[in-house]
mmCIF file of C-alpha atoms in Angstrom:
data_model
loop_
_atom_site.group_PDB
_atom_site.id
_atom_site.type_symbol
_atom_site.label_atom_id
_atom_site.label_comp_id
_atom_site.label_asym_id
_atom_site.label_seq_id
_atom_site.Cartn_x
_atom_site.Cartn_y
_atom_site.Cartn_z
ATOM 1 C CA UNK J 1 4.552 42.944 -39.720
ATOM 2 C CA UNK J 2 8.334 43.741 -41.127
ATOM 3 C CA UNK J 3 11.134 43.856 -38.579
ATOM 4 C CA UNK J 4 11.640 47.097 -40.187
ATOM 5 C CA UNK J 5 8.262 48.477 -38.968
ATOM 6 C CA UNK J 6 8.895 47.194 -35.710
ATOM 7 C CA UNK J 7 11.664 49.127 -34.988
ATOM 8 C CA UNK J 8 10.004 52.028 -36.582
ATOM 9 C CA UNK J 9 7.360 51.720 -34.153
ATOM 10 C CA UNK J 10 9.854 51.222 -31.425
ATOM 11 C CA UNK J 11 11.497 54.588 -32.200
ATOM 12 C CA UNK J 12 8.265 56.209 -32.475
ATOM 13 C CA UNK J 13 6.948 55.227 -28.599
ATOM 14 C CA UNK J 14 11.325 55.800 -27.519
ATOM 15 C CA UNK J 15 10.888 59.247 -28.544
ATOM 16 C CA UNK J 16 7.463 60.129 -27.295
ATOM 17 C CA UNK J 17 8.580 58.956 -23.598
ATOM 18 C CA UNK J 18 11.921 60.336 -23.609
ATOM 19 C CA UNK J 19 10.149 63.362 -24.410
ATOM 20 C CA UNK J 20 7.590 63.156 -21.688
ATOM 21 C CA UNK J 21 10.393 62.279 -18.999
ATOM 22 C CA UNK J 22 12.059 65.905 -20.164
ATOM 23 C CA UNK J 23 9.103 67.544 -19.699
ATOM 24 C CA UNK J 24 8.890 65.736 -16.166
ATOM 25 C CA UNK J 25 12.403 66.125 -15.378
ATOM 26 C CA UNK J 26 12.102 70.206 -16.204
ATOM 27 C CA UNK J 27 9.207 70.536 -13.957
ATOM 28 C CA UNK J 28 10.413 68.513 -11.182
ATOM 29 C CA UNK J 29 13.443 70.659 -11.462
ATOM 30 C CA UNK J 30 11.798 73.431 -10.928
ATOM 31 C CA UNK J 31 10.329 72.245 -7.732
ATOM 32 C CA UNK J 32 12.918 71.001 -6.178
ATOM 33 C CA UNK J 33 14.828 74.484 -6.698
ATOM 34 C CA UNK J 34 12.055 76.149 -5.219
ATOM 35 C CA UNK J 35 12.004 73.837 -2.308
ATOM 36 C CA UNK J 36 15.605 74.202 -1.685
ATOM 37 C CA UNK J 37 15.709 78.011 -1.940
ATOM 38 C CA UNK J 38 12.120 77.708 0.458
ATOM 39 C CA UNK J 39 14.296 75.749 3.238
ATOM 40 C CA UNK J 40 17.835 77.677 2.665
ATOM 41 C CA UNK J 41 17.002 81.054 2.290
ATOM 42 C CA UNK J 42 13.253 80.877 3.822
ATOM 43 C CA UNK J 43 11.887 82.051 0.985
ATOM 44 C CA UNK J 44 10.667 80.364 -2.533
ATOM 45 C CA UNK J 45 12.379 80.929 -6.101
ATOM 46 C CA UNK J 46 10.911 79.884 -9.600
ATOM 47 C CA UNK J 47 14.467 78.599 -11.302
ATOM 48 C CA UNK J 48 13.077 78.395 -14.772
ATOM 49 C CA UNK J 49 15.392 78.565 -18.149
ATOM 50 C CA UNK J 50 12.702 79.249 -20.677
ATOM 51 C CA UNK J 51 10.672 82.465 -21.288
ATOM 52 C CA UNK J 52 6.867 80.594 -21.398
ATOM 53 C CA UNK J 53 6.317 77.542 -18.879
ATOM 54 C CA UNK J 54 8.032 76.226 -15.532
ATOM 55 C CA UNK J 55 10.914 74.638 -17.343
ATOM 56 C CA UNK J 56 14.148 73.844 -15.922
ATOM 57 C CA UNK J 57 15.541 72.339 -19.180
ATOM 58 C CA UNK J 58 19.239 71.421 -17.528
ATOM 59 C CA UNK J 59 16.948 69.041 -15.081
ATOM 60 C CA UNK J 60 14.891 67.299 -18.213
ATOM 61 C CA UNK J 61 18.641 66.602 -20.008
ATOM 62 C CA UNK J 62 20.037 65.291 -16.915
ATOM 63 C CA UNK J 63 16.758 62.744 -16.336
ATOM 64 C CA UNK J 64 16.626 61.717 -20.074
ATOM 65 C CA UNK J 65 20.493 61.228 -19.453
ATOM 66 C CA UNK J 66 19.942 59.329 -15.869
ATOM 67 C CA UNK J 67 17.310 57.291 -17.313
ATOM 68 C CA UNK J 68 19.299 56.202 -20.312
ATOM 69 C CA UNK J 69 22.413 55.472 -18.526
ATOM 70 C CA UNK J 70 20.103 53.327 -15.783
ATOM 71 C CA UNK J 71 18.891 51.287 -19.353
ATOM 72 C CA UNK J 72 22.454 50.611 -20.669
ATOM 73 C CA UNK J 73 24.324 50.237 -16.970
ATOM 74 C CA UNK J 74 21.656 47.613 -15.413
ATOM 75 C CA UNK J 75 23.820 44.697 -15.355
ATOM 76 C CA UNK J 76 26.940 47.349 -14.269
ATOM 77 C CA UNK J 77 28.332 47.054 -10.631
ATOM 78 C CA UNK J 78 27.245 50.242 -8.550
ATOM 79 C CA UNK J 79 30.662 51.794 -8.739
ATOM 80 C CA UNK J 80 30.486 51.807 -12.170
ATOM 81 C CA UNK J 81 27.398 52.827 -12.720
ATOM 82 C CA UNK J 82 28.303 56.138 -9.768
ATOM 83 C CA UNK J 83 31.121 56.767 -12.114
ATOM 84 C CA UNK J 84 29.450 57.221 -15.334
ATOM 85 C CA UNK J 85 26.138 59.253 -13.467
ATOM 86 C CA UNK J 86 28.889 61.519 -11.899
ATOM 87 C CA UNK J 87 30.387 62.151 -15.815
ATOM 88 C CA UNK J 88 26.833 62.717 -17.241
ATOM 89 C CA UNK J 89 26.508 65.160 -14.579
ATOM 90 C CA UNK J 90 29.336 67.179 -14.654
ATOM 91 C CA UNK J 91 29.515 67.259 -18.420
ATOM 92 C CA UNK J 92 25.574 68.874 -18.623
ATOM 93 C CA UNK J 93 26.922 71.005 -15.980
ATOM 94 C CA UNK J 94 30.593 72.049 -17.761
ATOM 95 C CA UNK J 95 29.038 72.655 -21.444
ATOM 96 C CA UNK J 96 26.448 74.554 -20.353
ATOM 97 C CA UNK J 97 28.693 76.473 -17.828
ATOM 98 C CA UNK J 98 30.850 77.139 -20.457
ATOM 99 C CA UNK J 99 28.352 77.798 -23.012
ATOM 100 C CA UNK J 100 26.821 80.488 -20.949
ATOM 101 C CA UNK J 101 30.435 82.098 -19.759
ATOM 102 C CA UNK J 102 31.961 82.047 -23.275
ATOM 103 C CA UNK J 103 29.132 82.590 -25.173
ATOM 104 C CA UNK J 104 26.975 84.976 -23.058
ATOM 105 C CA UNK J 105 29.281 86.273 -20.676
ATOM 106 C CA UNK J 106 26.969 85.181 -18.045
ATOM 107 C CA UNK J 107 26.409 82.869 -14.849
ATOM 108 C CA UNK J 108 23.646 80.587 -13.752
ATOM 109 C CA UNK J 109 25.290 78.929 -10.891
ATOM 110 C CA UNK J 110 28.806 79.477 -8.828
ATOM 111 C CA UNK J 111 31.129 76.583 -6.902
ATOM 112 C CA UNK J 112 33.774 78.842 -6.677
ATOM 113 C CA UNK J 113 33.550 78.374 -3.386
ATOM 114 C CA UNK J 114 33.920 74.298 -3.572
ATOM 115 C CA UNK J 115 37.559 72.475 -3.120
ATOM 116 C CA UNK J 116 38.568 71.246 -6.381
ATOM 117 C CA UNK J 117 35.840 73.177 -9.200
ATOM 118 C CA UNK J 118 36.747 74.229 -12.839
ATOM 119 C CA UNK J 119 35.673 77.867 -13.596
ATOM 120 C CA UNK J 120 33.203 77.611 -10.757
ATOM 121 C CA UNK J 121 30.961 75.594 -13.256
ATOM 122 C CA UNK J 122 31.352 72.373 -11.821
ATOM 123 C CA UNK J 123 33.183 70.560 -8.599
ATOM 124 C CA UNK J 124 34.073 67.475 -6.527
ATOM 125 C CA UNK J 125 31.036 67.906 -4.149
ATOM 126 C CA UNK J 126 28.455 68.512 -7.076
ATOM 127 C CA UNK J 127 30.065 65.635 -9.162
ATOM 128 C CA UNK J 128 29.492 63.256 -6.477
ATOM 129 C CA UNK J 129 26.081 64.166 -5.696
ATOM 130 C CA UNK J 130 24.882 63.793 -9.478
ATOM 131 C CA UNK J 131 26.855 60.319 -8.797
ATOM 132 C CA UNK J 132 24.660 59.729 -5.692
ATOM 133 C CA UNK J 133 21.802 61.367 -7.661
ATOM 134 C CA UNK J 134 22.009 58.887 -10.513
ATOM 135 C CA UNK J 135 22.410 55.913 -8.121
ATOM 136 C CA UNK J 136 18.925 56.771 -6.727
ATOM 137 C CA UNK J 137 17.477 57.237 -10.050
ATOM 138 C CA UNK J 138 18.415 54.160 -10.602
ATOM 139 C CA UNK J 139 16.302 52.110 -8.067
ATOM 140 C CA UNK J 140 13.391 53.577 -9.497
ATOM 141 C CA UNK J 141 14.011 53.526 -12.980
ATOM 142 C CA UNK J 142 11.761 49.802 -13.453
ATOM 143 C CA UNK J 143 8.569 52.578 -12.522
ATOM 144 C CA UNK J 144 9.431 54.625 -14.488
ATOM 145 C CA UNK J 145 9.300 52.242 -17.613
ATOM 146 C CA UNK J 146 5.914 51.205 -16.385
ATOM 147 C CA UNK J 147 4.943 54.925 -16.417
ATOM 148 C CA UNK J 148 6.511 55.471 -19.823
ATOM 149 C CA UNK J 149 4.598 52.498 -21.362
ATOM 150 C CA UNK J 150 1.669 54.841 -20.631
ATOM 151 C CA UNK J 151 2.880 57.152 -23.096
ATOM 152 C CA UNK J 152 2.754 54.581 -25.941
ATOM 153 C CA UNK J 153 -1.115 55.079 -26.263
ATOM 154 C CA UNK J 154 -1.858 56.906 -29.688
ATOM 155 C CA UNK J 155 -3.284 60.535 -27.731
ATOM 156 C CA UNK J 156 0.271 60.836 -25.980
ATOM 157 C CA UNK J 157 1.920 60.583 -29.538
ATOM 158 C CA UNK J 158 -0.491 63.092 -30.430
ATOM 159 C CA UNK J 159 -0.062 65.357 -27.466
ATOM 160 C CA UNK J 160 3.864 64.522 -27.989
ATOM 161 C CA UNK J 161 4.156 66.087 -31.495
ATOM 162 C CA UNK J 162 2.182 69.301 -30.250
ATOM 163 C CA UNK J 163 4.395 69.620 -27.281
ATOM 164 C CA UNK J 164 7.820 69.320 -29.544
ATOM 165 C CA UNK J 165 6.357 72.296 -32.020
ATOM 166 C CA UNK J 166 6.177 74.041 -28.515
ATOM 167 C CA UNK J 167 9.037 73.350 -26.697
ATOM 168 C CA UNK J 168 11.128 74.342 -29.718
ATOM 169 C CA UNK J 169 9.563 77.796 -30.748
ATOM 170 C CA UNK J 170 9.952 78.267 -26.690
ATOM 171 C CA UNK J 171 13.914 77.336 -27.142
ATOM 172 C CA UNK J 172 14.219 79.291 -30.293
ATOM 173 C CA UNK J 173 12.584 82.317 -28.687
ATOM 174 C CA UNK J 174 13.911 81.887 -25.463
ATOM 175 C CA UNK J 175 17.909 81.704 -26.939
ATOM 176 C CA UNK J 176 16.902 84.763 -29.026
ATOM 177 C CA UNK J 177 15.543 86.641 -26.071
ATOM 178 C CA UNK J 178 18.456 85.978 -23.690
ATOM 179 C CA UNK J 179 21.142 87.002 -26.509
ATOM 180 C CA UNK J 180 19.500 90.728 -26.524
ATOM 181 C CA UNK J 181 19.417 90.668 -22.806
ATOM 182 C CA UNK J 182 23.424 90.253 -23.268
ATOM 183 C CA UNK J 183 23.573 92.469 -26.777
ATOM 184 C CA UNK J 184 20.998 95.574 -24.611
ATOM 185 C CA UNK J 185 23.484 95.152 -21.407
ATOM 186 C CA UNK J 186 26.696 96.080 -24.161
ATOM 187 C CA UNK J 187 24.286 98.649 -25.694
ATOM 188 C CA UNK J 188 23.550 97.209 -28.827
ATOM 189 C CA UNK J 189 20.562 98.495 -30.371
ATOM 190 C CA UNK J 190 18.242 96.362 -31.914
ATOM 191 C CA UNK J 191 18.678 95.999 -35.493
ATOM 192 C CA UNK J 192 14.881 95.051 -36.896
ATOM 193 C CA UNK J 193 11.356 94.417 -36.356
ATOM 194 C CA UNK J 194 12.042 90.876 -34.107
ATOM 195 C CA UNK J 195 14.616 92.331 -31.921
ATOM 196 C CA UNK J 196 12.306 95.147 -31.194
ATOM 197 C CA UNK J 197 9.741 93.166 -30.322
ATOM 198 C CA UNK J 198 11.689 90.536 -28.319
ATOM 199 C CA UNK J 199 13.026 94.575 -26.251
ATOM 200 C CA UNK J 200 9.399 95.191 -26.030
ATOM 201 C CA UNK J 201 8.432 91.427 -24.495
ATOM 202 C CA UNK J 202 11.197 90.413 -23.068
ATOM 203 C CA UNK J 203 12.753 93.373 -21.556
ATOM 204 C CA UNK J 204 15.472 94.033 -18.884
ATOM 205 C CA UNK J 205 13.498 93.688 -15.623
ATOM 206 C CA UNK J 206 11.149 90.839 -17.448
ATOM 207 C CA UNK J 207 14.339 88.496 -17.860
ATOM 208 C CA UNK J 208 16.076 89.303 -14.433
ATOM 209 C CA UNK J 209 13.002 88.478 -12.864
ATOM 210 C CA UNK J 210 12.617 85.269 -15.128
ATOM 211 C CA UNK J 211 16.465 84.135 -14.622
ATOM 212 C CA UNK J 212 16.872 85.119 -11.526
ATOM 213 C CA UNK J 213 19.868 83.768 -10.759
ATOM 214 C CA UNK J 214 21.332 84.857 -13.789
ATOM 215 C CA UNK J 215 24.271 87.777 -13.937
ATOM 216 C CA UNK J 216 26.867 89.070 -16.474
ATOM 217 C CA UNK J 217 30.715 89.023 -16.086
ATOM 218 C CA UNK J 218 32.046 92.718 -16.026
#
């Protein structure tokens, strides 16, 4: 076999268990939101950021992110490795902050009230605990490349390219459906048949109940 087919091949299985470590990561994100809502406020919240399935898509990026950093940093010294997880972390957190502000007028999450935080998207005390975060990802990174070698059976390639079709229309129509949330809170009517529909599907109480820690900036 070529050394260029290898590699091919090698991209192929990279792909299909970064992919499934998203999926992971969004679920588990989902979770562990719940849980923490369950024990802080005594009552359980569904943190999702997609209009079909239990997706917390910020959590998949930031395992896919851990998971390569843990790859690249093994032979690192743990400060250094604390210091990069803390930087993946708060730049996930700052783009989409800003993405979301800028973009959307709008607000997932707010450290205004943490010392030292930029535009209450990100701070000190949630910097160092993705730097903590990543640091325990770490130590159990060598099972998760046992679990990922799972994936490089030919039904999980399968499975993988059905999932991808999915998890982009899901993006496409979730992005679409949150920018008429924004354009029906300014009063914008829609303009055709798809916006319509996305009003009909998707409407006001549908996506404050789905993002429901979501708000607009007055």
């Amino acid at each position: 076999m070529s050394k260029k087919k290898i590699e091919k091949i090698q991209k192929k299985n990279a792909y299909s268990g970064l992919l499934w470590l998203f999926a992971l990561g969004s679920l588990l994100g989902v979770v562990l939101e719940g849980i923490f809502c369950l024990v802080r406020y005594g009552r359980w919240e569904t943190h999702v950021v997609s209009v079909w399935g239990p997706f917390c898509i910020l959590y998949g990026f930031g395992i896919v992110g851990f998971y390569l950093c843990s790859t690249i940093l093994k032979q690192k010294k743990w400060w250094v490795q604390f210091l990069i997880y803390c930087g993946v972390g708060f730049a996930i957190e700052l783009i989409c902050g800003c993405i979301l502000e800028f973009g959307l007028r709008m607000r997932a999450w707010d450290y205004s009230e943490h010392f030292m935080n930029i535009r209450s998207h990100v701070s000190l005390k949630m910097t160092i605990v993705w730097g903590i975060a990543g640091i325990g990802f770490s130590k159990i990174a060598p099972y998760i490349d046992k679990l990922l070698k799972k994936t490089e059976k030919r039904v999980w390639k399968n499975l993988s390219l059905v999932f991808t079709v999915f998890m982009l229309v899901n993006l496409i129509v979730t992005t679409a459906a949150v920018v008429r949330w924004k354009e029906r809170h300014i009063n914008v009517p829609a303009k055709n048949r798809f916006e319509r529909l996305l009003d009909e599907n998707y409407n006001d109480s549908f996506m404050a109940e789905r993002f429901c820690e979501w708000r607009f900036l007055e």
